[in-house]
Short mmCIF file of C-alpha atoms in Angstrom, two decimals:
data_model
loop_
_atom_site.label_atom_id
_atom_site.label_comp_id
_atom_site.label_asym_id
_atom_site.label_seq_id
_atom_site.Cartn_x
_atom_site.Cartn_y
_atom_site.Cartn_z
CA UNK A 1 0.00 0.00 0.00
CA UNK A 2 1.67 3.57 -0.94
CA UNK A 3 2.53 5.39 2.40
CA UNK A 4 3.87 8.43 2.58
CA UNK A 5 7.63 8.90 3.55
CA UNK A 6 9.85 11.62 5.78
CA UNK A 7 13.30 12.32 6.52
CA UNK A 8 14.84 12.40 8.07
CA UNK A 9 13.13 10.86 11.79
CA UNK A 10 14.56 12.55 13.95
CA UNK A 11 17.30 16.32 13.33
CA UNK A 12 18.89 17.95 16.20
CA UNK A 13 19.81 21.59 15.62
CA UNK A 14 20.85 24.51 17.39
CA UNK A 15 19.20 27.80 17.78
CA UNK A 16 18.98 29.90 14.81
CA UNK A 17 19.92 27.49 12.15
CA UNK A 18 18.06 26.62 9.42
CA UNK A 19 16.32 23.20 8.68
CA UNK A 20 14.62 21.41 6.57
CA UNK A 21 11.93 18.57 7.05
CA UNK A 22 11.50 16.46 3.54
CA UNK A 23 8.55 14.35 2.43
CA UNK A 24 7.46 12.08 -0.17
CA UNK A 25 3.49 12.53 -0.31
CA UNK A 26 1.78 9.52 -2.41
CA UNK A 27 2.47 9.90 -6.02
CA UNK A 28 -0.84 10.53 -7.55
CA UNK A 29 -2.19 12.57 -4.99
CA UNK A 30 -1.96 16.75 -5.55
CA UNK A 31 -2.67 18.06 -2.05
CA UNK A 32 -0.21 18.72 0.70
CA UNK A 33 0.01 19.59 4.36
CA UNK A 34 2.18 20.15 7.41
CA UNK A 35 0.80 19.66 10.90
CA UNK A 36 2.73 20.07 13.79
CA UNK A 37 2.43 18.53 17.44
CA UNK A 38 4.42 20.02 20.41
CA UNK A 39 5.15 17.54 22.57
CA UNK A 40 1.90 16.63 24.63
CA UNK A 41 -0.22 18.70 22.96
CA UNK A 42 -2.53 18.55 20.04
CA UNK A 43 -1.58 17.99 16.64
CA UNK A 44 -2.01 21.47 14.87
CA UNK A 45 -2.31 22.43 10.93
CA UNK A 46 0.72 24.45 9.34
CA UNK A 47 -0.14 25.03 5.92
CA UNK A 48 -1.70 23.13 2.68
CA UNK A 49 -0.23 23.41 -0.63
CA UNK A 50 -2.15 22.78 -4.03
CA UNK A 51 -0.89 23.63 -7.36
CA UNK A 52 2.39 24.89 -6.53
CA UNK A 53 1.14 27.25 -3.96
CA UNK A 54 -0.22 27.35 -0.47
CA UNK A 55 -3.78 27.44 0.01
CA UNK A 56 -4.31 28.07 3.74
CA UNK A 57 -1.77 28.28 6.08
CA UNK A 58 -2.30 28.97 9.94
CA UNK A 59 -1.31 31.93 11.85
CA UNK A 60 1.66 29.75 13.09
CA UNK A 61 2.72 29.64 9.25
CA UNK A 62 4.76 33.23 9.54
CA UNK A 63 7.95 34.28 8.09
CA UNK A 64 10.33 31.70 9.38
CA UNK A 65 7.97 28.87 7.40
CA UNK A 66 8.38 28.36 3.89
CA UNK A 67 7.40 25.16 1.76
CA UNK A 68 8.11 23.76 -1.55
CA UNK A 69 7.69 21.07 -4.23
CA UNK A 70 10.70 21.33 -5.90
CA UNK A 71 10.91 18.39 -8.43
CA UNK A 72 7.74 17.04 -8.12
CA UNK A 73 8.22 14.14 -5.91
CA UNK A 74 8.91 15.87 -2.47
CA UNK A 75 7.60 18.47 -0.20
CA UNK A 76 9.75 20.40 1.91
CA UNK A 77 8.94 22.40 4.93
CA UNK A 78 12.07 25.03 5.78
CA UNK A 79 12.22 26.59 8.83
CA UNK A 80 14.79 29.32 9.24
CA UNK A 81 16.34 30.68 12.27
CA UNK A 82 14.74 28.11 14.23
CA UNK A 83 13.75 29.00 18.07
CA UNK A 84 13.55 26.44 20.89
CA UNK A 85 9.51 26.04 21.05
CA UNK A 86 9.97 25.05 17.12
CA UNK A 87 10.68 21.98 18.92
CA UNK A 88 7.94 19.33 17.55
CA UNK A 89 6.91 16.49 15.92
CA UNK A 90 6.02 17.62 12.25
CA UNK A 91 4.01 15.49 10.13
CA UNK A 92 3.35 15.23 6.55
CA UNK A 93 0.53 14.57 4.67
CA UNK A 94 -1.21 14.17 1.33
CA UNK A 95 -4.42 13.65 -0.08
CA UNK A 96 -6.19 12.28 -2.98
CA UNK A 97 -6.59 14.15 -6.58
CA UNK A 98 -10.93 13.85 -6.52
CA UNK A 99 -12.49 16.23 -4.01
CA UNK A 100 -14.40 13.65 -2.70
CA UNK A 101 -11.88 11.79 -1.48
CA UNK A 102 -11.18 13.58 1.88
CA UNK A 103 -8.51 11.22 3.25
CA UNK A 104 -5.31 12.50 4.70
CA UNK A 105 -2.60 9.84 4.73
CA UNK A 106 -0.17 10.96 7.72
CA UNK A 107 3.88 10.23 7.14
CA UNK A 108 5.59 8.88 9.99
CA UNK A 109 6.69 12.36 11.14
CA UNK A 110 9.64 14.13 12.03
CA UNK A 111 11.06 14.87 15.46
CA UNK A 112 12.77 18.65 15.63
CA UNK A 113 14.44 18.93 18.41
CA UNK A 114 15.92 22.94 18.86
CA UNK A 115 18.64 23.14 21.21
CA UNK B 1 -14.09 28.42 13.32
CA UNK B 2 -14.13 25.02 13.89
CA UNK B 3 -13.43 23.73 16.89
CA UNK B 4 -13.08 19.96 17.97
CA UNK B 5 -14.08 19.08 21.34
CA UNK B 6 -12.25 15.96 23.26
CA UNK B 7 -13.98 15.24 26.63
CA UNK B 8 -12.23 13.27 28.48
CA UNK B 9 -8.17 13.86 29.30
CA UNK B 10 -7.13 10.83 30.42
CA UNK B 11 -9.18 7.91 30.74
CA UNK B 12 -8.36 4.38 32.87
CA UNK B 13 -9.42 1.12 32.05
CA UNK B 14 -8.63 -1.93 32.97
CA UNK B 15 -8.57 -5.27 30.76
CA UNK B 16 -11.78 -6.22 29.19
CA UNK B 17 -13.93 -2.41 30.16
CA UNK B 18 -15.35 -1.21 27.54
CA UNK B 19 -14.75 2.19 26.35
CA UNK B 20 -16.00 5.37 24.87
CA UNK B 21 -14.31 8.65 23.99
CA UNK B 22 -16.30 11.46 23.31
CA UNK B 23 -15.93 13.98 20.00
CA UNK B 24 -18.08 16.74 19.48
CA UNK B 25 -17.17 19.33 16.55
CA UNK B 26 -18.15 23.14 16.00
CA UNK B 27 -18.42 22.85 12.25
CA UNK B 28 -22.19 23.00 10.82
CA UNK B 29 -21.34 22.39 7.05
CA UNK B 30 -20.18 19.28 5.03
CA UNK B 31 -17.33 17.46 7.20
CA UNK B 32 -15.55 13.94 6.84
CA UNK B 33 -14.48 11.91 10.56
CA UNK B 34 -11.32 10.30 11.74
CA UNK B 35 -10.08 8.92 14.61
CA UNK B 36 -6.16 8.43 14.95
CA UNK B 37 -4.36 6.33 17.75
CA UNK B 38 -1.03 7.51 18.59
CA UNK B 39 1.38 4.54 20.38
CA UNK B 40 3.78 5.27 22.79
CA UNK B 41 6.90 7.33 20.18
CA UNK B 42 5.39 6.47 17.53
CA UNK B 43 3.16 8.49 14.87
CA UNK B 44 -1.15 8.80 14.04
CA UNK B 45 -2.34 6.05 12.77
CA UNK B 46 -6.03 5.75 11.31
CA UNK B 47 -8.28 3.69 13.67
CA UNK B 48 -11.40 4.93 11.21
CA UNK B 49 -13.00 7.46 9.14
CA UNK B 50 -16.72 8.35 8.27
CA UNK B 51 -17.54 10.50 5.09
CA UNK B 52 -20.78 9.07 4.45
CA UNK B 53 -23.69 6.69 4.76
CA UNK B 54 -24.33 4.49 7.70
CA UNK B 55 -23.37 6.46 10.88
CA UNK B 56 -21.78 3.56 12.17
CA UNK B 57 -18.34 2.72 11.23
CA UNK B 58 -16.05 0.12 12.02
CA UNK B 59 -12.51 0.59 12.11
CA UNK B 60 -9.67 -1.64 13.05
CA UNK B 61 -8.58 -3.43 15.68
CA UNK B 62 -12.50 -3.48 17.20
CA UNK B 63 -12.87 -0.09 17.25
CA UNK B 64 -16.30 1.50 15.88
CA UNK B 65 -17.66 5.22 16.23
CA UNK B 66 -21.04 6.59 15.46
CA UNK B 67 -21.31 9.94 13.70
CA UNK B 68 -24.77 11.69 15.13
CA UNK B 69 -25.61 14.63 13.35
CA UNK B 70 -27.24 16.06 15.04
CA UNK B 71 -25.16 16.30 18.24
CA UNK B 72 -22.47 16.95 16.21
CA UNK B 73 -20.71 14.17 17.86
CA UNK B 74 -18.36 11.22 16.67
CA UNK B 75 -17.96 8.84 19.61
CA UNK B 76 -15.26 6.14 19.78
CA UNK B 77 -16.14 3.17 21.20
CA UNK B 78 -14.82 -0.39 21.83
CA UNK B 79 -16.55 -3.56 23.96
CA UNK B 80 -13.45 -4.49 25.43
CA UNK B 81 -10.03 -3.24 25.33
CA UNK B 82 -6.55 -4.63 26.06
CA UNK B 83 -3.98 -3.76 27.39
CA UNK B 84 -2.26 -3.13 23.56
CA UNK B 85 -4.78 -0.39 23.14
CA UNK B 86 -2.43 2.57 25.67
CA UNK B 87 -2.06 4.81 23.25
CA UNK B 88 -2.76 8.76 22.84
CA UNK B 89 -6.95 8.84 20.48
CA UNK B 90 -7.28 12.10 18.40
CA UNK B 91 -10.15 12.79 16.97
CA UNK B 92 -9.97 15.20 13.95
CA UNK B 93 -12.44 17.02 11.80
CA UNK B 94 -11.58 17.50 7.77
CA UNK B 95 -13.48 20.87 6.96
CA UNK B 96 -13.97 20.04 3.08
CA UNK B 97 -14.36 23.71 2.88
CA UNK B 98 -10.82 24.92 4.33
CA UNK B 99 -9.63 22.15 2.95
CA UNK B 100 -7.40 21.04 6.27
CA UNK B 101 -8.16 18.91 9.23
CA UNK B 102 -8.47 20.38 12.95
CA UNK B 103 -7.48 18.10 15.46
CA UNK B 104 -9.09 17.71 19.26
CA UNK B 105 -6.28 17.69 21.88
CA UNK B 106 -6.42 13.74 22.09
CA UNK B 107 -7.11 11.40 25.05
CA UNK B 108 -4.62 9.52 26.89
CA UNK B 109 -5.84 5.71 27.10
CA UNK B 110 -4.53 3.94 29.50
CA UNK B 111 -5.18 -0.20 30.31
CA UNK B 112 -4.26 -1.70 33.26
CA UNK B 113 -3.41 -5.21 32.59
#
């Protein structure tokens, strides 16, 4: 069954460096999110992406956020000049390309860890 | 905007209870239903999903929920659970409007053996 894939599991950085999280969504599907969960707390949206732009984002999404499909397979989430409570679990989804088809399929996630 | 309601925190059990987590949602327009389980370090898996049809779903592992409209509720239930079900439940909302989901803030399961 297709899944969809992150790297890496787990990046340690320092303060104020730049990272970024990588995904491979399910190839046929066109939409693309990034949710983020703080440790112990809810998992919250970041931003969808549809067509080679973003779509919604949340007013987490600020400057420091960026995201791109650069070659068509993944999905990258950059975060510059990260700050200690960018510390999370970031996951990675896609969806379907019919409407209907509401179905997020989750990636394994990503552990940032800011130190 | 929407809003997804977990009731209960953290919720003990031992072997063989049954249980039932509460969802309610804010949304009044056209949404789809899932319930994740989160294990121990590990990441969301999908225990079920409604989008249409009969209210009451079945998902895996003996879980079921029942969407009701018009409580605007989404209730995970199982007859009895084992200790293999501790885990973190999230219920989550898929506005087909915004076009994202909106996740409750999850309830700690925990089975006493």
């Amino acid at each position: 069954e297709p899944e969809v894939t992150q790297t890496p599991s787990h990046q340690v950085t320092q303060m104020g460096q730049e990272v970024i999280l990588r995904c491979v969504p399910i190839s046929n599907h066109l939409y693309f999110y990034w949710y983020r969960q703080i440790l112990g707390q809810k998992v919250e949206f970041l931003v969808s992406f549809y067509n080679n732009e973003i779509s919604e984002k949340s007013e987490i999404f600020d400057d420091q956020f960026s995201v791109e499909r650069p070659d068509g397979s993944n999905f990258t989430l950059k975060i510059r000049s990260t700050k200690l409570e960018d510390s999370a679990m970031y996951f990675c989804a896609s969806r379907g390309p019919l409407r209907a088809y509401n179905e997020q399929f989750f990636g394994p996630g990503t552990r940032l860890t800011v130190l | 905007a929407q809003s997804v309601s977990q009731h209960n925190h953290h919720v003990i059990l031992s072997e063989a209870a049954s249980l039932e987590l509460g969802c309610n949602y804010s949304y009044g327009g056209t949404v789809n239903l899932f319930w994740y389980v989160q294990y121990p370090g590990q990441h969301l898996q999908l225990l079920l999903k409604y989008f249409s049809g009969d209210p009451l779903v079945k998902g895996i592992k003996g879980f079921e929920a029942e969407f009701i409209k018009s409580k605007f509720s989404f209730n995970l239930r199982k007859p009895s659970v084992q200790w293999s079900d501790t885990a973190e439940y999230f219920c989550a909302v898929y506005n087909t409007n915004a076009g994202k989901s909106t996740f409750g803030d999850g309830t700690t399961l925990t089975v006493k053996p």
